[in-house]
mmCIF file of C-alpha atoms in Angstrom:
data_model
loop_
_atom_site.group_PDB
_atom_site.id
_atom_site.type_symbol
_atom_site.label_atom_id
_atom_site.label_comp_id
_atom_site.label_asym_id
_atom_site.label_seq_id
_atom_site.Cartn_x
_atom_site.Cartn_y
_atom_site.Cartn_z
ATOM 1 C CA UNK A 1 -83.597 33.531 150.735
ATOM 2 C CA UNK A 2 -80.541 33.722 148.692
ATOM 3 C CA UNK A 3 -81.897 33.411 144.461
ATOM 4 C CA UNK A 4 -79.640 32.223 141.800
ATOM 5 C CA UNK A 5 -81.388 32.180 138.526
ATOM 6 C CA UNK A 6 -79.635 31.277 135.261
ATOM 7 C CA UNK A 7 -81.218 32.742 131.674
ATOM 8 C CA UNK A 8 -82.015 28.649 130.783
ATOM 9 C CA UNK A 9 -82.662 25.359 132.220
ATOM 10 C CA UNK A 10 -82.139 23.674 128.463
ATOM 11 C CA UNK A 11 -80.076 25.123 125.404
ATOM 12 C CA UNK A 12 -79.413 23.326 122.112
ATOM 13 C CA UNK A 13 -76.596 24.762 119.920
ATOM 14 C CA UNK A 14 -74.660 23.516 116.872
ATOM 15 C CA UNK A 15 -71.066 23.359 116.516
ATOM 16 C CA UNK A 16 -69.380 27.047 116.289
ATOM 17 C CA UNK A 17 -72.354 28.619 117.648
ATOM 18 C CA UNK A 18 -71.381 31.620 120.366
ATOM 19 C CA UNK A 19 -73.351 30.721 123.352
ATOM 20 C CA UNK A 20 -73.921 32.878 126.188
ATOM 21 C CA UNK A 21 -75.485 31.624 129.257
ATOM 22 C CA UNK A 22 -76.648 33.866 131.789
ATOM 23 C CA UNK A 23 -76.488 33.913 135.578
ATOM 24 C CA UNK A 24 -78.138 36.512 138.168
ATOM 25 C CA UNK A 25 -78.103 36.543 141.866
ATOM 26 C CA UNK A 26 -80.612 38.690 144.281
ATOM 27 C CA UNK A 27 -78.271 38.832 147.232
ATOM 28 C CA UNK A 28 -75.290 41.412 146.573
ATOM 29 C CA UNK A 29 -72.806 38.465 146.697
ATOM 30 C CA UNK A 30 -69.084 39.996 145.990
ATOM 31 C CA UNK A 31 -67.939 36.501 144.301
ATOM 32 C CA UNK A 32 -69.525 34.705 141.432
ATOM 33 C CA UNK A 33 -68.539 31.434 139.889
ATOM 34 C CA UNK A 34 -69.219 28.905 136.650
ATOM 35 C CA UNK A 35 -68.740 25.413 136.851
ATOM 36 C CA UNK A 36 -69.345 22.564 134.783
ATOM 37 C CA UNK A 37 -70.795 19.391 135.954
ATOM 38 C CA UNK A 38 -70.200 15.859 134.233
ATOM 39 C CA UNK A 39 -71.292 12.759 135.485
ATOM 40 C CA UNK A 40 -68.018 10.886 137.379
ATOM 41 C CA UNK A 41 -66.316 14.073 137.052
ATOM 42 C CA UNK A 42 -68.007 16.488 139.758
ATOM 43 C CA UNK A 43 -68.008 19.681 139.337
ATOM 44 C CA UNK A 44 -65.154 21.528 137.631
ATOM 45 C CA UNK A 45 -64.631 25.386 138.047
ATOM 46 C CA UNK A 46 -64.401 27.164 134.630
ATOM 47 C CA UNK A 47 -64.053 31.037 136.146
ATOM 48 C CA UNK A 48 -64.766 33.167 138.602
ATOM 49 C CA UNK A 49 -65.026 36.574 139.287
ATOM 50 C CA UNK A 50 -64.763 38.673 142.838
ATOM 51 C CA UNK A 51 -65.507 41.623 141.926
ATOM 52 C CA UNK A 52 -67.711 43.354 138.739
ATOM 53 C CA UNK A 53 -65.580 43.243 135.729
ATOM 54 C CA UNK A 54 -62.437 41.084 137.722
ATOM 55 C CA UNK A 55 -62.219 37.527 136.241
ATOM 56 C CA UNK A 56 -60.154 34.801 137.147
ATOM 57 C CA UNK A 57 -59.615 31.242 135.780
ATOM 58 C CA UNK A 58 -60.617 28.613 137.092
ATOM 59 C CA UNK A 59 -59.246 24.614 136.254
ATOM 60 C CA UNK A 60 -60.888 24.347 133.065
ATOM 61 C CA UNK A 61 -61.275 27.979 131.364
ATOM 62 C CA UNK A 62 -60.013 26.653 127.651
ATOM 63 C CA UNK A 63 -62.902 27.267 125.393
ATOM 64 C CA UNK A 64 -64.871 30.099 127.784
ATOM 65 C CA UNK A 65 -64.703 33.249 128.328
ATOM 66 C CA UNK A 66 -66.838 35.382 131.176
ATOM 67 C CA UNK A 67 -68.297 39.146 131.429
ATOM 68 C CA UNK A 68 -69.103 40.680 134.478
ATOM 69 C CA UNK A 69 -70.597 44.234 134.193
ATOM 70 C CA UNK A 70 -72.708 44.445 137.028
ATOM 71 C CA UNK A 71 -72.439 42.871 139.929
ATOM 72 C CA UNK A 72 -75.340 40.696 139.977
ATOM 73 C CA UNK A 73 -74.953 39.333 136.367
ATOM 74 C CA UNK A 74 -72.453 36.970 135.712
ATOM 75 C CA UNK A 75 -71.812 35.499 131.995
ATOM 76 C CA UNK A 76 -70.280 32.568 130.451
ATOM 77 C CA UNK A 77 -69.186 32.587 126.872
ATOM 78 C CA UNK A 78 -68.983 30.161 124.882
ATOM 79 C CA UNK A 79 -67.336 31.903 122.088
ATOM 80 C CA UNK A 80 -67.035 28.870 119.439
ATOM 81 C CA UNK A 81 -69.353 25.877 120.846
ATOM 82 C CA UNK A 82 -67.674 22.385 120.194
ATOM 83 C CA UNK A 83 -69.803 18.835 121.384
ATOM 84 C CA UNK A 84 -67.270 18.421 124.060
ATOM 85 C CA UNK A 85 -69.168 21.375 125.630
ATOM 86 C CA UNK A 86 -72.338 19.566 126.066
ATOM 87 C CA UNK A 87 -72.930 19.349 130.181
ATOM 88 C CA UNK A 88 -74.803 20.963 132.452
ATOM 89 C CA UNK A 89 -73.610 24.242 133.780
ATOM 90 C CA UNK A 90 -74.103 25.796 137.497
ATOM 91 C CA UNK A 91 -74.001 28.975 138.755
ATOM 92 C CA UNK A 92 -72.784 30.108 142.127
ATOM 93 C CA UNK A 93 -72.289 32.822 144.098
ATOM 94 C CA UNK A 94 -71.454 33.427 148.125
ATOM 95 C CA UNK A 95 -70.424 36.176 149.976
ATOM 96 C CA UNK A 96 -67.561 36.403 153.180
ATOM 97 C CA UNK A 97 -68.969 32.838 154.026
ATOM 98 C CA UNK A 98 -66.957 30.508 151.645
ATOM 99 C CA UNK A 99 -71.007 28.806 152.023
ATOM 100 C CA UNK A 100 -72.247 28.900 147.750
ATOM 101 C CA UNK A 101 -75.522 29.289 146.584
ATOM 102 C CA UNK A 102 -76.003 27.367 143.304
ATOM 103 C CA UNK A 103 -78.472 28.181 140.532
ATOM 104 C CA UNK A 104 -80.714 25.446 138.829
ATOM 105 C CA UNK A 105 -78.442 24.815 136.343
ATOM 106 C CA UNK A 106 -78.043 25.060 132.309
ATOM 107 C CA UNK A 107 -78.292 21.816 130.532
ATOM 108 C CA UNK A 108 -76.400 22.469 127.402
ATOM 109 C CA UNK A 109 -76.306 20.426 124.165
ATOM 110 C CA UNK A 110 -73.904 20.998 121.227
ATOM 111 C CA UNK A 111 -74.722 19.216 117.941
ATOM 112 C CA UNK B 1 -52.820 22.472 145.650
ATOM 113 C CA UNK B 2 -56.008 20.840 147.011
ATOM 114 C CA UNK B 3 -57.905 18.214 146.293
ATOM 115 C CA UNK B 4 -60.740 15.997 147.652
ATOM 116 C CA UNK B 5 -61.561 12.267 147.153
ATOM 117 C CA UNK B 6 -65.412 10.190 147.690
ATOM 118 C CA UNK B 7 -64.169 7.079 147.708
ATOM 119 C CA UNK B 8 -67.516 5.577 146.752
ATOM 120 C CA UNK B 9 -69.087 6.929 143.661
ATOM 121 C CA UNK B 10 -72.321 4.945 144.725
ATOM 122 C CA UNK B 11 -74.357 3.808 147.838
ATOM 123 C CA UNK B 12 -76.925 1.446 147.976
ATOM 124 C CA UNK B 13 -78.641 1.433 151.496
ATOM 125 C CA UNK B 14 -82.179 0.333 152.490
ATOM 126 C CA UNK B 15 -84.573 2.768 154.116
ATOM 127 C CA UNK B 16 -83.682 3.150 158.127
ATOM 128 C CA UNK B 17 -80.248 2.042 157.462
ATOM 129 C CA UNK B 18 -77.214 4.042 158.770
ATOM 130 C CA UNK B 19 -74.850 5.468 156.203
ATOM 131 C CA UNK B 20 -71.645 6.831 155.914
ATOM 132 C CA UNK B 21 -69.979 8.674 152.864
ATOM 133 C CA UNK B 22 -66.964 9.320 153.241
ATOM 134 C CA UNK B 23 -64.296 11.958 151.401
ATOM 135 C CA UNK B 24 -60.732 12.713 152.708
ATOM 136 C CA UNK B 25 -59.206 15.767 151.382
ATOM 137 C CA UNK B 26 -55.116 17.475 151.008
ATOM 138 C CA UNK B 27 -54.304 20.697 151.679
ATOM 139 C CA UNK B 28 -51.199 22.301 152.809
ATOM 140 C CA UNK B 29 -53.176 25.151 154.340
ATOM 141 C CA UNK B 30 -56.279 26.028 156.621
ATOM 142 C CA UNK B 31 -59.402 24.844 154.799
ATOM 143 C CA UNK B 32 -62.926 25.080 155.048
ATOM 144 C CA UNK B 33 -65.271 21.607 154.652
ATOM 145 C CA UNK B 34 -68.699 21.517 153.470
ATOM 146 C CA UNK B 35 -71.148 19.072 152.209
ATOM 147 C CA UNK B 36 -73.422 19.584 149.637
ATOM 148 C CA UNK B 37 -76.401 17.922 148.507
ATOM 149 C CA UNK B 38 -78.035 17.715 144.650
ATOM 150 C CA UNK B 39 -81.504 16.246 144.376
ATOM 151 C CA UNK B 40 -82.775 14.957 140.992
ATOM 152 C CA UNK B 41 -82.706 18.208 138.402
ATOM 153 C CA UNK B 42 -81.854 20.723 140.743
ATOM 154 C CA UNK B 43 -78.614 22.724 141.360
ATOM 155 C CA UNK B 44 -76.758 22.124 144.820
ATOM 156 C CA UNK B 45 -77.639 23.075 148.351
ATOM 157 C CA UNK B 46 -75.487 23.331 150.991
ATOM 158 C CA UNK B 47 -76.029 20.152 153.471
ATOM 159 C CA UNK B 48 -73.345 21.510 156.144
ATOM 160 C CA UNK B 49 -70.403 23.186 156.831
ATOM 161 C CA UNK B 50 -67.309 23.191 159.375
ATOM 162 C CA UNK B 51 -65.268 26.437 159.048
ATOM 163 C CA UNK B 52 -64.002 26.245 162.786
ATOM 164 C CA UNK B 53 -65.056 25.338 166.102
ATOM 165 C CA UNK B 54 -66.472 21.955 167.568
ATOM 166 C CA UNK B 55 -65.309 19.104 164.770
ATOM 167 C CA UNK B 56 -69.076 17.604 164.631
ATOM 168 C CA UNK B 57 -71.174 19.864 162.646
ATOM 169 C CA UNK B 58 -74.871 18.655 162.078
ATOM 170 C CA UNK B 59 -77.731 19.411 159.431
ATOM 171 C CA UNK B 60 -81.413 20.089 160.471
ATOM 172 C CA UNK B 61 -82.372 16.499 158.717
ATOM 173 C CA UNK B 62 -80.192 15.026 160.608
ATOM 174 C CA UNK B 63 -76.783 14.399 159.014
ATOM 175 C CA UNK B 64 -73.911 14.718 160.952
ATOM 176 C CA UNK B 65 -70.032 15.327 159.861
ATOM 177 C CA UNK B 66 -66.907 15.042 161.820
ATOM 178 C CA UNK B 67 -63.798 16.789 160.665
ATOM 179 C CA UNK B 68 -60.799 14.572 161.489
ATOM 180 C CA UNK B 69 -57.732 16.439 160.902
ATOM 181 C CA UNK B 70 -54.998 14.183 161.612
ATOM 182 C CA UNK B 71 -57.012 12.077 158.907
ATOM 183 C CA UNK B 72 -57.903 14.903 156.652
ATOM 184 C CA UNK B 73 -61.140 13.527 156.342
ATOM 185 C CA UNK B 74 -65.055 15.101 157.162
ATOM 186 C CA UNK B 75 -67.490 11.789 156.061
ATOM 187 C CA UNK B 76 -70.848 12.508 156.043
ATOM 188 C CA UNK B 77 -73.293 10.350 158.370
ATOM 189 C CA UNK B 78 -77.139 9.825 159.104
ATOM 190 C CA UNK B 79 -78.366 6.972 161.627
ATOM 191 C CA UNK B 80 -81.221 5.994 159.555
ATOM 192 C CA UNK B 81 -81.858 7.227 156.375
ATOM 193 C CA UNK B 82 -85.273 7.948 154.549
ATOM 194 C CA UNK B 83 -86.080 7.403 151.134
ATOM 195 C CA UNK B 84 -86.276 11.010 150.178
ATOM 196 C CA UNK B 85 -82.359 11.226 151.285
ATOM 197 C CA UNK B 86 -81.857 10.248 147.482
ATOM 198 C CA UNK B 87 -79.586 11.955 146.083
ATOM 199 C CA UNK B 88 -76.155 13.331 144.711
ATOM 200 C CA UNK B 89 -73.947 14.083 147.440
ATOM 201 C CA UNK B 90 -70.172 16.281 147.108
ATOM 202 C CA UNK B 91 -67.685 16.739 149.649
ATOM 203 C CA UNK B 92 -66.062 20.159 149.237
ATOM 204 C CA UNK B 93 -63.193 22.265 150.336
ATOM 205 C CA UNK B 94 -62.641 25.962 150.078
ATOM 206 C CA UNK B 95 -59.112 28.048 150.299
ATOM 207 C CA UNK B 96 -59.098 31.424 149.987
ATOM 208 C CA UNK B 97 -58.436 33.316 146.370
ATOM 209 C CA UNK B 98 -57.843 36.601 144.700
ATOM 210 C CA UNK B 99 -60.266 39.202 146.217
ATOM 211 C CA UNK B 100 -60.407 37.501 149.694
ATOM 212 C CA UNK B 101 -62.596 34.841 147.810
ATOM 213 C CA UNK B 102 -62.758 31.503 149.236
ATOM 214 C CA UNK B 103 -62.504 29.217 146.084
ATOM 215 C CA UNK B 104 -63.922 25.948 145.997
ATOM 216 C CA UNK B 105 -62.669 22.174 144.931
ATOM 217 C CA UNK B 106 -65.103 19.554 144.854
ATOM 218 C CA UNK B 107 -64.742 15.915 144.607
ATOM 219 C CA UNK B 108 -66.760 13.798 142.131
ATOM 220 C CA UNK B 109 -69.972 13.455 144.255
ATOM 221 C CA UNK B 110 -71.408 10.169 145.946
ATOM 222 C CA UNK B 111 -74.973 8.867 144.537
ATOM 223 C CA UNK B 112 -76.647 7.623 147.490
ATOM 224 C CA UNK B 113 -79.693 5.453 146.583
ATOM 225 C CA UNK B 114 -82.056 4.999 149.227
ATOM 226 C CA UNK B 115 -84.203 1.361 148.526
ATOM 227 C CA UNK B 116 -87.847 0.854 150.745
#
């Protein structure tokens, strides 16, 4: 079985905090992917990256910023958190498929 | 540019009821569907998929979807429905990216609330 774990399932930050939220998958996946999720709004994809240290922006990167070092790990920066951040974040990754596999999710709250 | 449509952003049904959710998509290119399926605090998990082939495509719990291309549409359908169907549902559809990714929009997700 495909595992997509993510470094929290609840974060609480305060405004201009740098927030880093992790994301690691078992399964040797080329692509990896952040979204956000908002209720009404679906999910919205912030970056993704197809290859360790290649990035590319998704619909919504303003405000993020991602790392990819290894291929496994994937990161999502917040580098200056602001309250219109709060919403749960998901992890994905997939392979030659197009199928994703989708981590638990980060449920992230900026005060 | 792609994009994908649930018309209904909530479905009431009573257990052993049929349902149908339904999401139409645009694409000027070759796409791939999928359905997804996001139970209460957990992340998503793929319901089923069409990426070419015979138009039905069916799940093991027995959802079905038809991909209609001359209506660009792939709704989601289960005869009778159980009350651990609850959930959040989202049409997606996938073109391919930089890298020989396939890259992913998804539409705004259909609650479907089973009552006994």
């Amino acid at each position: 079985d495909v595992k997509v774990t993510q470094s929290s399932r609840y974060l609480v930050k305060r405004t201009g905090e740098k927030v880093f939220l992790e994301c690691v998958q078992d399964m040797d996946h080329e692509n990896m992917f952040w979204y956000r999720q908002d209720p009404g709004l679906g999910l919205r994809l912030i970056y993704f990256s197809y290859d360790v240290k290649m990035k590319e922006k998704g619909d919504i990167p303003e405000g993020y910023s991602v790392s990819r070092e290894k291929k496994e790990r994937f990161s999502l920066i917040l580098e200056s958190a602001s309250t219109n951040q709060t919403s749960m974040y998901l992890c994905a990754s997939s392979a030659d498929s197009a199928t994703q596999y989708f981590g638990p999710g980060t449920r992230l709250t900026v005060l | 540019a792609q994009s994908v449509t649930q018309l209904d952003s909530q479905v009431p049904v009573f257990e052993e009821a049929p349902v149908e959710l339904r999401c139409n998509y645009s694409s000027s290119v070759s796409v791939y569907l999928f359905w997804y399926v996001q139970y209460p605090n957990q992340g998503l998990q793929l319901l089923l998929k069409y990426l070419s082939g015979s138009t039905l495509v069916e799940s093991i719990n027995g959802f079905e979807a038809e991909f209609n291309k001359s209506q660009t549409s792939f709704h989601l359908r289960k005869p009778s429905v159980h009350i651990s169907d609850t959930a959040e549902y989202f049409c997606a559809v996938s073109r391919t990216g930089a890298g020989g990714s396939y890259i992913p929009t998804f539409g705004r997700g259909t609650s479907l609330i089973v009552h006994p």
